[in-house]
Coordinates of C-alpha atoms in Angstrom, one line a residue:
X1 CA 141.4 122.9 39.3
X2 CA 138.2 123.9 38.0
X3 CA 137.3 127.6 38.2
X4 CA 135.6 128.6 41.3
X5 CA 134.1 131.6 43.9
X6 CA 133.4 130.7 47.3
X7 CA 132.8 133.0 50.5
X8 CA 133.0 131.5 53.9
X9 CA 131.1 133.1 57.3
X10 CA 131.2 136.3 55.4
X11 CA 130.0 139.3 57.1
X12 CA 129.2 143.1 56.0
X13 CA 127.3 145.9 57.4
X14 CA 126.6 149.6 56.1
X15 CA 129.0 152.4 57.7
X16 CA 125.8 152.8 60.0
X17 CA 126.2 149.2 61.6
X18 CA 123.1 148.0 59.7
X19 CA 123.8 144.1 59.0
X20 CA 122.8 143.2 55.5
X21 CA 125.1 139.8 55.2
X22 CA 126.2 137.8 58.1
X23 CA 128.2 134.5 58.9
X24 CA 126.7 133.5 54.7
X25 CA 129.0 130.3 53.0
X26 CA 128.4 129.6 49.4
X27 CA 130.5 128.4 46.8
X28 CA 130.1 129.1 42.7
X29 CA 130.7 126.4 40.5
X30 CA 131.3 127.6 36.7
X31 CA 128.1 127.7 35.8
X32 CA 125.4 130.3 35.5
X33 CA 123.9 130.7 38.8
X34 CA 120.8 133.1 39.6
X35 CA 120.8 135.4 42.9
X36 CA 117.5 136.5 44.1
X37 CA 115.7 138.2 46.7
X38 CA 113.7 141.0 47.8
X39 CA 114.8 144.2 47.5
X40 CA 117.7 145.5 50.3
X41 CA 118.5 141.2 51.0
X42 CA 122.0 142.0 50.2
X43 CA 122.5 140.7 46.6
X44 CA 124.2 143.7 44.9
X45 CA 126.7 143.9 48.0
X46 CA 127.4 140.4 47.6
X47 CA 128.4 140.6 43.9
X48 CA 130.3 143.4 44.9
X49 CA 132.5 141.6 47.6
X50 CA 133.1 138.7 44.9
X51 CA 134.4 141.2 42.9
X52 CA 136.5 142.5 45.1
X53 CA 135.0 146.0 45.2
X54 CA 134.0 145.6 48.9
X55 CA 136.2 143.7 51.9
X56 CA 134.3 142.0 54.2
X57 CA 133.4 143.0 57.7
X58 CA 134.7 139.6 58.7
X59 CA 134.7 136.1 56.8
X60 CA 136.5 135.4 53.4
X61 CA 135.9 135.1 49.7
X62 CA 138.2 133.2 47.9
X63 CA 138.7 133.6 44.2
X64 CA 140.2 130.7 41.8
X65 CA 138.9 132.7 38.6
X66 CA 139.1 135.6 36.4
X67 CA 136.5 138.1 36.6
X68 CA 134.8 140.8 34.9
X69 CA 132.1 142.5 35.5
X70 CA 128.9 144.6 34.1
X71 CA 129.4 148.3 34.4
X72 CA 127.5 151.2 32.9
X73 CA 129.0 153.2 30.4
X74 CA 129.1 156.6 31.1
X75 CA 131.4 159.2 28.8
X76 CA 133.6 161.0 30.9
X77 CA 133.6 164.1 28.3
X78 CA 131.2 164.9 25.7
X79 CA 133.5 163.7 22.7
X80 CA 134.7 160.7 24.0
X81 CA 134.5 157.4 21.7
X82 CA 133.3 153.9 23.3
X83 CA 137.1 152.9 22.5
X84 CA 138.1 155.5 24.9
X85 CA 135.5 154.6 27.8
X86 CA 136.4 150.9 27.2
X87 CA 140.3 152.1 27.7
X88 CA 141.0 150.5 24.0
X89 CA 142.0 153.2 22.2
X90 CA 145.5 153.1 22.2
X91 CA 145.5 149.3 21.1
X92 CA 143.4 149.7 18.3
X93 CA 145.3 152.8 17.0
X94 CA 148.6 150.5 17.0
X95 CA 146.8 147.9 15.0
X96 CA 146.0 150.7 12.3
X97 CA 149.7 151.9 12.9
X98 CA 150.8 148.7 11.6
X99 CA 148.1 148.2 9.0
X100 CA 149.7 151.2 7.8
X101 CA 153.0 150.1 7.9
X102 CA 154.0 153.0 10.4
X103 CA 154.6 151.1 13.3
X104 CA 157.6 150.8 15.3
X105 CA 159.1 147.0 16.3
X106 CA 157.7 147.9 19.7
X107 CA 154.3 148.3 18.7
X108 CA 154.3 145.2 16.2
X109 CA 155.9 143.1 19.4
X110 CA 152.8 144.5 21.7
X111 CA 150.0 144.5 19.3
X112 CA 146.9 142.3 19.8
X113 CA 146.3 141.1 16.4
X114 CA 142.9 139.3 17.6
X115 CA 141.7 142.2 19.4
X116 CA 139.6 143.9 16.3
X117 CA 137.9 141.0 15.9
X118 CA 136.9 140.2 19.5
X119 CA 136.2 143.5 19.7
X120 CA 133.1 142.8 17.2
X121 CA 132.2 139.9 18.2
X122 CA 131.7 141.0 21.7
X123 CA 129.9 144.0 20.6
X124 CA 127.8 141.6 18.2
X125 CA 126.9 139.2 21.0
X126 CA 125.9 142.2 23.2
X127 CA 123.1 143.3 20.4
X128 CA 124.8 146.3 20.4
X129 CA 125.4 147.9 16.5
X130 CA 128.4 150.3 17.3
X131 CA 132.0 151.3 16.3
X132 CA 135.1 152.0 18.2
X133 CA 134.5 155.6 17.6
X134 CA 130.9 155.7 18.1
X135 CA 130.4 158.6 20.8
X136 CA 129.1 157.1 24.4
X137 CA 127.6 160.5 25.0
X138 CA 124.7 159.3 21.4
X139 CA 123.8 156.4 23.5
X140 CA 120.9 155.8 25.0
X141 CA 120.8 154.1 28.2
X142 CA 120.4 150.5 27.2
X143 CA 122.9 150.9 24.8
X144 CA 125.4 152.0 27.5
X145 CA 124.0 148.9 29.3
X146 CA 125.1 147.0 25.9
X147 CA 128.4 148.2 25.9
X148 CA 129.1 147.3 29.4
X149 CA 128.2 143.7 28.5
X150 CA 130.2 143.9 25.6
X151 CA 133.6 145.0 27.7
X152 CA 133.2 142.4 30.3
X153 CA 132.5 139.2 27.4
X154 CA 135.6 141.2 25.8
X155 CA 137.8 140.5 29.0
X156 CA 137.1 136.4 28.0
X157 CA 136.6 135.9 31.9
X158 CA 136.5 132.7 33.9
X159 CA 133.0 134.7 35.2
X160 CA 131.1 137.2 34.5
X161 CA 129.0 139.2 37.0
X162 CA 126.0 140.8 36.2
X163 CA 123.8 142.9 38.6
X164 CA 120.8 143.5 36.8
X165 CA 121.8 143.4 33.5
X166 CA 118.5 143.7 31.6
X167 CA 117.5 147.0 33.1
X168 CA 117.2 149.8 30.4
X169 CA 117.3 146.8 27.3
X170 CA 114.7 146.6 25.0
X171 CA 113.0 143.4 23.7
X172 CA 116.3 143.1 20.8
X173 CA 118.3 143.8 23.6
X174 CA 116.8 141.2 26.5
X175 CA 117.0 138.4 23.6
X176 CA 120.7 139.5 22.6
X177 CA 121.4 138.5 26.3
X178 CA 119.9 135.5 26.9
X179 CA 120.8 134.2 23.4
X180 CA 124.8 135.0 24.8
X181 CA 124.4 133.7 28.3
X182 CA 122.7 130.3 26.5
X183 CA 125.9 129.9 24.9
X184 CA 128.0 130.9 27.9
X185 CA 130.1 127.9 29.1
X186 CA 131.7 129.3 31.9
X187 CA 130.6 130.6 35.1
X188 CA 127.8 133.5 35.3
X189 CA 126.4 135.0 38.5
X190 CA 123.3 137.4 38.1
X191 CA 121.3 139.4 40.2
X192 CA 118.2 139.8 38.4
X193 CA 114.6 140.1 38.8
X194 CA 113.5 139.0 35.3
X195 CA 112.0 136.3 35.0
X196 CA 112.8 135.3 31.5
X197 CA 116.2 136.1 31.9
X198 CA 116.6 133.5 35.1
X199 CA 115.0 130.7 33.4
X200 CA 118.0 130.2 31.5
X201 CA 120.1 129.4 34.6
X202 CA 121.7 126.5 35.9
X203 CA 121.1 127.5 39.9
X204 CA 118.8 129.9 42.1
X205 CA 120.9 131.0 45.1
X206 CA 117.9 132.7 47.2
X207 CA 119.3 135.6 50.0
X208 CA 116.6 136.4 52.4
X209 CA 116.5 137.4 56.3
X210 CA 117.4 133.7 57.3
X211 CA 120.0 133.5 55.3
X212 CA 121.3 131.6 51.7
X213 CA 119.7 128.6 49.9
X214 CA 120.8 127.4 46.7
X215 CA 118.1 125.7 44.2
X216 CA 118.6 123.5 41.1
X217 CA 117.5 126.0 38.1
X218 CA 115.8 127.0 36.3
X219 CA 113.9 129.7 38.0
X220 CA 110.6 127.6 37.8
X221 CA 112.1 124.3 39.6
X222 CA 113.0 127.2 42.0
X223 CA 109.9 128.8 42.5
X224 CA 107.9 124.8 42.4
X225 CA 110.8 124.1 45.6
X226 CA 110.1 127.0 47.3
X227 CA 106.6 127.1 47.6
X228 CA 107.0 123.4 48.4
X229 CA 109.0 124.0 51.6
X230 CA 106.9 127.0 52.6
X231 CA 103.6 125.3 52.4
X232 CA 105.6 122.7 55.0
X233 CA 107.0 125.1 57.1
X234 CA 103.7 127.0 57.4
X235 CA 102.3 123.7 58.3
X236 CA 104.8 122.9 60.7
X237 CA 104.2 126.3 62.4
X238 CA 100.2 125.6 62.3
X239 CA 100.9 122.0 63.8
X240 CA 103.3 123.8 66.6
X241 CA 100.9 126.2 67.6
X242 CA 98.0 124.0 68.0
X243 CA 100.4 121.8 69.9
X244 CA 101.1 125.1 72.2
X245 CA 97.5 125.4 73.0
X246 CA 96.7 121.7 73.6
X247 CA 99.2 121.7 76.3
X248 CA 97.8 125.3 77.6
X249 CA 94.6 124.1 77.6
X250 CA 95.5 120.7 79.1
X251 CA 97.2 122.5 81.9
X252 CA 94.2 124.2 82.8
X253 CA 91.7 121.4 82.5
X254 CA 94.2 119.9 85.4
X255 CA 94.1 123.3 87.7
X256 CA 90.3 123.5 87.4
X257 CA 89.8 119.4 88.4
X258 CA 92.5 119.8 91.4
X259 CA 90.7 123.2 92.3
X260 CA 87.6 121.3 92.2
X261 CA 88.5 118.5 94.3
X262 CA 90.4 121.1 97.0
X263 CA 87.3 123.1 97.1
X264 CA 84.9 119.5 97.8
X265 CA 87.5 118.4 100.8
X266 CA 87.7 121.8 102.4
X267 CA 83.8 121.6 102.6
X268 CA 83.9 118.6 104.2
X269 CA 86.5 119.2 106.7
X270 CA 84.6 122.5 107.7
X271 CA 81.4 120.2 108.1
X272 CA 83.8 117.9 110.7
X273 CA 83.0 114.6 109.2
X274 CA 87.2 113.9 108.6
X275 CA 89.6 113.0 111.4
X276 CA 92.5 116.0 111.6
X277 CA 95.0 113.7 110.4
X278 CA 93.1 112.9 107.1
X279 CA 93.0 116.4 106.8
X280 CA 96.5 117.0 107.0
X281 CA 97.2 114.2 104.9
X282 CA 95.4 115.1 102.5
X283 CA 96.4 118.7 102.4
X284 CA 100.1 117.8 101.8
X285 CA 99.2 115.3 99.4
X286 CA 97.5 118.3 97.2
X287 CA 100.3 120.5 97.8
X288 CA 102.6 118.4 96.2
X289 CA 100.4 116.9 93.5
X290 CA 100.0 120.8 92.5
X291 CA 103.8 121.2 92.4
X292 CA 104.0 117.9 90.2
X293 CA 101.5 119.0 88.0
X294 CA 102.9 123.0 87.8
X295 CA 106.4 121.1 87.2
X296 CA 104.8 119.0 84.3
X297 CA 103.0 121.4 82.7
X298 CA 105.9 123.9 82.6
X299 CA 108.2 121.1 80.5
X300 CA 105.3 120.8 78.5
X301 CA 104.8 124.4 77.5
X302 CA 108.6 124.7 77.0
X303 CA 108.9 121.9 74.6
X304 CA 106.0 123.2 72.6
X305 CA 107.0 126.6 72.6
X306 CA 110.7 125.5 71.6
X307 CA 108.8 123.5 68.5
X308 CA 106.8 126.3 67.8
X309 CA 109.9 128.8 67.8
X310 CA 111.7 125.9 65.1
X311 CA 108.6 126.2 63.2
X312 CA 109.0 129.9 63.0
X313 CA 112.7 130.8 62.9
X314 CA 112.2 128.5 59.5
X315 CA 109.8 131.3 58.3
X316 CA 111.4 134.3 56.9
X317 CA 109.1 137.6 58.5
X318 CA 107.9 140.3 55.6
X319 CA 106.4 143.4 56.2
X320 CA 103.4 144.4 54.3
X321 CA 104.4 146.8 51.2
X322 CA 101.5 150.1 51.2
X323 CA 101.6 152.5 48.4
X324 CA 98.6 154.8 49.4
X325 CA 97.7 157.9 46.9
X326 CA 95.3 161.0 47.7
X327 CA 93.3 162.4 44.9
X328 CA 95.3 165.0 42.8
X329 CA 91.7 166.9 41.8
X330 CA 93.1 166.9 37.8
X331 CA 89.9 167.5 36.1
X332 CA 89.2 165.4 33.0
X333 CA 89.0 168.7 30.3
X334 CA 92.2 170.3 32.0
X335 CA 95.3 170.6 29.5
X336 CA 98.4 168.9 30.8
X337 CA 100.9 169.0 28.4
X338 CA 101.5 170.2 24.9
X339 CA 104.7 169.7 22.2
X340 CA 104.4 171.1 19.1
X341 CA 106.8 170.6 16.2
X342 CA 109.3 169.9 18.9
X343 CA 113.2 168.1 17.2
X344 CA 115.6 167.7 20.2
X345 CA 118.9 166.2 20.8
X346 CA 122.1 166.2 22.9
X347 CA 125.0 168.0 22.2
X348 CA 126.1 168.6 19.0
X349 CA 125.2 165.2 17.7
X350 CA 122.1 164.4 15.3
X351 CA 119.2 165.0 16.9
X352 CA 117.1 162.1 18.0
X353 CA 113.2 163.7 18.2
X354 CA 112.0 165.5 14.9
X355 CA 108.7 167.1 14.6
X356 CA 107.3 165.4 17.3
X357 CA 103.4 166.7 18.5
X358 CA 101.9 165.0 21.1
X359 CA 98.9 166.6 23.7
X360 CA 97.7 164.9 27.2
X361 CA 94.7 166.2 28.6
X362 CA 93.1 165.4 31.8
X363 CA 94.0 161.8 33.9
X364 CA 95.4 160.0 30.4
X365 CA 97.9 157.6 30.9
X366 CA 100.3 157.2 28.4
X367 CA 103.1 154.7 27.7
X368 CA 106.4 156.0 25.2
X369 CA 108.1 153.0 24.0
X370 CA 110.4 152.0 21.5
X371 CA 113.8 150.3 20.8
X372 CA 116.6 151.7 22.8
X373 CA 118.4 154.8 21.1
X374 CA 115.1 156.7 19.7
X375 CA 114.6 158.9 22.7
X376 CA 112.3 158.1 25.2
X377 CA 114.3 159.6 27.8
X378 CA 115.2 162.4 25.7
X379 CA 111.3 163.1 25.7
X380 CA 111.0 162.7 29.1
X381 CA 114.3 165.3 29.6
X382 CA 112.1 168.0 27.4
X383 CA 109.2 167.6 29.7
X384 CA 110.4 167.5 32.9
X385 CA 112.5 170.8 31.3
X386 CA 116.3 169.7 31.8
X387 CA 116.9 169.7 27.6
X388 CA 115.5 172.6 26.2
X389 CA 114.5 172.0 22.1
X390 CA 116.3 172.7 19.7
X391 CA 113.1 173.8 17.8
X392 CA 109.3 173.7 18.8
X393 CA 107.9 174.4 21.7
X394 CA 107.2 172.5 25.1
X395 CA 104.4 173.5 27.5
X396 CA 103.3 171.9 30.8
X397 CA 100.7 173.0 32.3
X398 CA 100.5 171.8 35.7
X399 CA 103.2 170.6 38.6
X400 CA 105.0 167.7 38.1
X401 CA 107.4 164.8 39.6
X402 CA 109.7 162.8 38.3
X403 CA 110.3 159.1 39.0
X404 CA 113.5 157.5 37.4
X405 CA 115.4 154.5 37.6
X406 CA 118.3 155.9 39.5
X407 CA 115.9 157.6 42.4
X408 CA 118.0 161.1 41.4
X409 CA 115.4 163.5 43.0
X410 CA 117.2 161.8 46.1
X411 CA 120.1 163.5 47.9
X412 CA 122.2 160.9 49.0
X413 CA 123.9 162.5 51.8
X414 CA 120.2 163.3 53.5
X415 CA 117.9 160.2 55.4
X416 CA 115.7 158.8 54.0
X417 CA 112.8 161.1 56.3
X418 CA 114.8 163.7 55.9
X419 CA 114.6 163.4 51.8
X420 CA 110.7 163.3 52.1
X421 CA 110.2 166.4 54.7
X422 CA 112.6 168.1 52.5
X423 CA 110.3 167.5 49.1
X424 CA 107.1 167.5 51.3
X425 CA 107.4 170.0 53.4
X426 CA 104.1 170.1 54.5
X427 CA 104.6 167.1 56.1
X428 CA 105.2 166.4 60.1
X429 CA 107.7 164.3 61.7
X430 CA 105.0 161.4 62.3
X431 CA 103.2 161.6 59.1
X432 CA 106.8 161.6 57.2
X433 CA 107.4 158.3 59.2
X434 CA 104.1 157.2 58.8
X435 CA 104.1 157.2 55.1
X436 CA 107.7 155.7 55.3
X437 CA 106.5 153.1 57.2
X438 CA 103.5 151.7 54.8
X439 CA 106.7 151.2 52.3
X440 CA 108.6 149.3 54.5
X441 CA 110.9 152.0 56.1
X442 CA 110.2 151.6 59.8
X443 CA 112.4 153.6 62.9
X444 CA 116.2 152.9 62.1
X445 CA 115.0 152.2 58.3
X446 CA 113.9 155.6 57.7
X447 CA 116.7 157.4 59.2
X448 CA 119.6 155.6 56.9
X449 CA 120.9 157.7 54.5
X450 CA 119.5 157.2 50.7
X451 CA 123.2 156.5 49.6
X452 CA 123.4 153.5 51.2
X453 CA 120.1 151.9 50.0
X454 CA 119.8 149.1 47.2
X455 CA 118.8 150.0 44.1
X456 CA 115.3 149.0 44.9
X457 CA 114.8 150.5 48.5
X458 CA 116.0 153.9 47.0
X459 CA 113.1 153.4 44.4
X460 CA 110.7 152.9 47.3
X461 CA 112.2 155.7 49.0
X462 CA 111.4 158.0 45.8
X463 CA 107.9 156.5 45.7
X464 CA 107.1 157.6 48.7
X465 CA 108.7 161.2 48.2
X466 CA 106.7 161.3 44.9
X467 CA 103.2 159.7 46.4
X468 CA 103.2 160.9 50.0
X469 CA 100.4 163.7 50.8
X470 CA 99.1 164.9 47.7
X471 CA 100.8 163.6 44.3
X472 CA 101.3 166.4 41.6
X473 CA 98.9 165.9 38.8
X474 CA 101.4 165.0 36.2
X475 CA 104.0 161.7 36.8
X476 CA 106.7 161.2 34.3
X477 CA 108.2 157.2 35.0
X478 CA 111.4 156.2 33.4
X479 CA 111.8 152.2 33.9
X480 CA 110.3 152.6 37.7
X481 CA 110.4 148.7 37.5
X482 CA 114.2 148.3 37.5
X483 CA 115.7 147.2 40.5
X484 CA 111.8 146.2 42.0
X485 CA 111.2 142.7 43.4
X486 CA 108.4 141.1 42.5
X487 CA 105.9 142.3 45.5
X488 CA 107.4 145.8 45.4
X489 CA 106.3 146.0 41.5
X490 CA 102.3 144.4 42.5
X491 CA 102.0 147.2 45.4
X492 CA 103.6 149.9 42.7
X493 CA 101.2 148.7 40.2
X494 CA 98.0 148.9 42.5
X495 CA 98.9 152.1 43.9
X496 CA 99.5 153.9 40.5
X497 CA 96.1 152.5 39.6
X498 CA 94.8 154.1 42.1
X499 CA 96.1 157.4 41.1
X500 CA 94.1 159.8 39.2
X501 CA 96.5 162.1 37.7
X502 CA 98.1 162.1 34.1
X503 CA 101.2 159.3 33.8
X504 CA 103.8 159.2 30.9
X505 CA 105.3 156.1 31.4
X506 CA 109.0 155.1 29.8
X507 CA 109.4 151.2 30.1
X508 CA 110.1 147.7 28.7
X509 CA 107.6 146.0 31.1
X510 CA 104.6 145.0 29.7
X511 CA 103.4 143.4 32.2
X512 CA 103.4 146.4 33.9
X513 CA 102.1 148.7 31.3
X514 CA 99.1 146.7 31.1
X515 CA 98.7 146.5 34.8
X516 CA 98.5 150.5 35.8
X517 CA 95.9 150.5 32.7
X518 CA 97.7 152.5 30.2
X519 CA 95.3 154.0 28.2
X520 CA 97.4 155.0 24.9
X521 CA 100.8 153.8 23.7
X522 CA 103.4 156.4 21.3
X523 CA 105.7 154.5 19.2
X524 CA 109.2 156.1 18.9
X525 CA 111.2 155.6 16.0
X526 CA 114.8 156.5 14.7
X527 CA 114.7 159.5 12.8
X528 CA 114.9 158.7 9.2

């Protein structure tokens, strides 16, 4: 039997009772299949229950397949190697045992004499130029992404499932990806809002309010269906309405001629030109004409409303996504920030920023890019003031906020108001909510608590912690596109336009860059 994933009625809700999947069937042929949706549609819960990382409030998932999945790798302590984080130190240290001729008849009977060179390969087909006993605490963040991918195409699974894999790669890193997943010939399930990377796949499975639809890929057939069906559901909905108010205005044509013809033979009966009996005749003949004609009218406007409620239920509802920024009041000549002769690194490995100068004055935005591993995040670290240098100096001038791709200035444990009173405390119960709602976080929305939104509504979340009242005059940005749908990332981009502070901007978006205007662009490189 060919390897498969299917889920059947399945049903989850947060702790809170807040339904994010309900009563969904799908099935996963081995093949790579693209999940999207907007942000908070349930896409990263429902990789999770495939995996097995979540049970289901009700429903099943049934699993004839291996799996592996994408996970970040973090180092537990500051020394260990990606061997160790990828649990494969003890099998590679028994191949060297018995390259050495040291090892016992045990180990030569357990040994995995193709792991070494999986090992590479996988690493290799990752994009990721590492060792066994590279330390995970050198790598950058992309690079941890890397070597995620390169432990689940090292498990040699029946699927893989990736939840946003391209967040944090570079350009070398993006292309290592979709190179691999090109060649992929078993089943692949991703969650991903990259374009590029979903034109590559075989399916679009689309999760939205109303539910699941699968597409035929690539990501362009899916976006030619889908705008396709919505032009004739929005058509349908047009033709239902004006169908609604025909019949409404049919209906009252009729009361208005039967009123009118009431109105001429109670004027003639007053004049006493009509025998009594005509009169009562024709009284009981209006009376139940009126009934007929309420009666008829009535069916009408139910069937047309029922039509009209077809037409809509076949249209998914989307709140309109806000970001509003005051005016910080930076003044053009005001010094923001200044390094000078700054080298920094982590621990007690080689540093990764040497001599590096760099001055912002006034409402400059800047973009930092560069390959993964040459320390845009560290840069961002000195300025925001968590890494001190290891020589140099660092000076900001003015108050700042930080925007990252995990939403950390979060507390997890607090609501989502509760977050933003607590970081704007100037703010009132109603304007807290207020600015909430203009990002899409409306009564019971902006009372769950931030560890149990998506990826992209905790971005939001921060956005409006960041954004609401008045902005600092300095934003540092790390990758604040990961995790975004599509409209989330276009209401970003115009608010940030509209801001008029200084912006130092980490990110592999171009798109995105040029968007928010950037107005100069520092090139990090390895140190040499």
């Amino acid at each position: 039997m060919p390897a498969s994933i299917s889920v059947s009625s399945l049903t989850w809700s947060t702790p809170d009772g807040r339904a994010v999947l309900s009563g969904l069937d799908l099935s996963f042929p081995p093949v790579r299949t693209g999940i999207v949706g907007r942000n908070g549609s349930g896409k990263t819960t429902l990789l999770r229950l495939l995996a097995g990382d979540l049970a289901p409030n009700a429903g099943t998932v049934t699993r004839n397949a291996t799996i592996s999945t994408l996970r970040q790798v973090v180092a537990r302590s500051p020394a260990e190697t990606l061997a160790q984080a990828l649990g494969l130190a003890e099998p590679l240290a028994l191949l060297r045992r018995a390259q050495q001729g040291v090892a016992t008849e045990d180990d030569l009977a357990a040994a995995d004499w193709t792991l070494e060179s999986r090992f590479e390969a996988a690493l290799s087909a990752a994009g990721l130029y590492a060792t066994a006993e590279t330390q995970v605490a050198t790598l950058s963040g992309g690079q941890q992404t890397r070597a995620g991918l390169a432990a689940a195409i090292l498990a040699d699974p029946d699927f893989l499932l990736l939840d946003e894999p391209t967040n944090n790669l570079d350009a070398e890193g993006r292309a290592a990806l979709a190179t691999f997943l090109a060649s992929w010939r078993k089943g692949a399930i991703v969650v991903s809002h990259d374009r590029a990377l979903l034109e590559g796949m075989d399916a679009i499975v689309e999760l939205t309010s109303l539910g699941a639809t699968r597409y035929g890929g690539p990501y362009s057939h899916y976006r030619e269906r889908k705008a396709l069906e919505l032009a004739a559901a929005e058509a349908a909905r047009d033709h239902a309405e004006q169908a609604l108010r025909e019949v409404r205005n049919g209906a009252q044509t009729v009361r208005e001629r039967k009123d009118r013809r009431d109105g001429a033979g109670v004027r003639k009966a007053r004049r006493g030109d009509m025998p009594r009996i005509l009169i009562g005749a024709r009284r009981q003949r209006a009376e139940n004409t009126t009934g007929q004609n309420a009666r008829q009218a009535e069916r009408l406007e139910t069937e047309a409303s029922g039509q009209l409620a077809q037409a809509r239920a076949r249209l998914e509802v989307i709140e309109p996504l806000v970001v509003d920024v005051s005016p910080t009041g930076l003044a053009p000549a005001r010094m923001v920030l200044q390094l000078s002769t700054v080298t920094a690194g982590h621990g007690d490995a080689a540093p990764v920023l040497v001599g590096i100068d760099l001055t912002i004055t006034g409402p400059e935005r800047v973009a930092v890019t560069g390959p993964n591993g040459v320390g845009k995040s560290t840069l961002l670290a000195l300025i925001r003031g968590t890494l001190p240098p290891r020589s140099g100096s660092v000076r900001v001038s003015v108050p700042l906020a930080v925007l990252d791709q995990h939403a950390s200035l979060l507390n997890p444990a607090e609501s989502v108001v509760a977050n933003l009173r607590r970081l704007k405390p100037g703010l009132d119960e109603n304007a807290a909510r207020a600015a909430l709602a203009r990002l899409r976080f409306r009564t019971s929305g902006a009372d769950q608590p931030a560890g149990t939104l998506s990826g992209g509504q905790a971005m939001r979340a921060a956005l409006a912690c960041v954004l609401a009242d008045t902005p600092p005059p300095l934003l540092l940005l790390d990758e604040p596109t990961n995790h975004l749908d599509l409209d989330a990332i276009a209401a970003i981009e115009a608010g940030l336009a509209a801001y008029d502070g200084a912006l130092i901007v980490v990110s592999h978006d171009e798109a995105f860059l040029q968007a928010i205007g950037v107005t100069r662009r520092i090139a990090l490189t390895a140190p040499a």
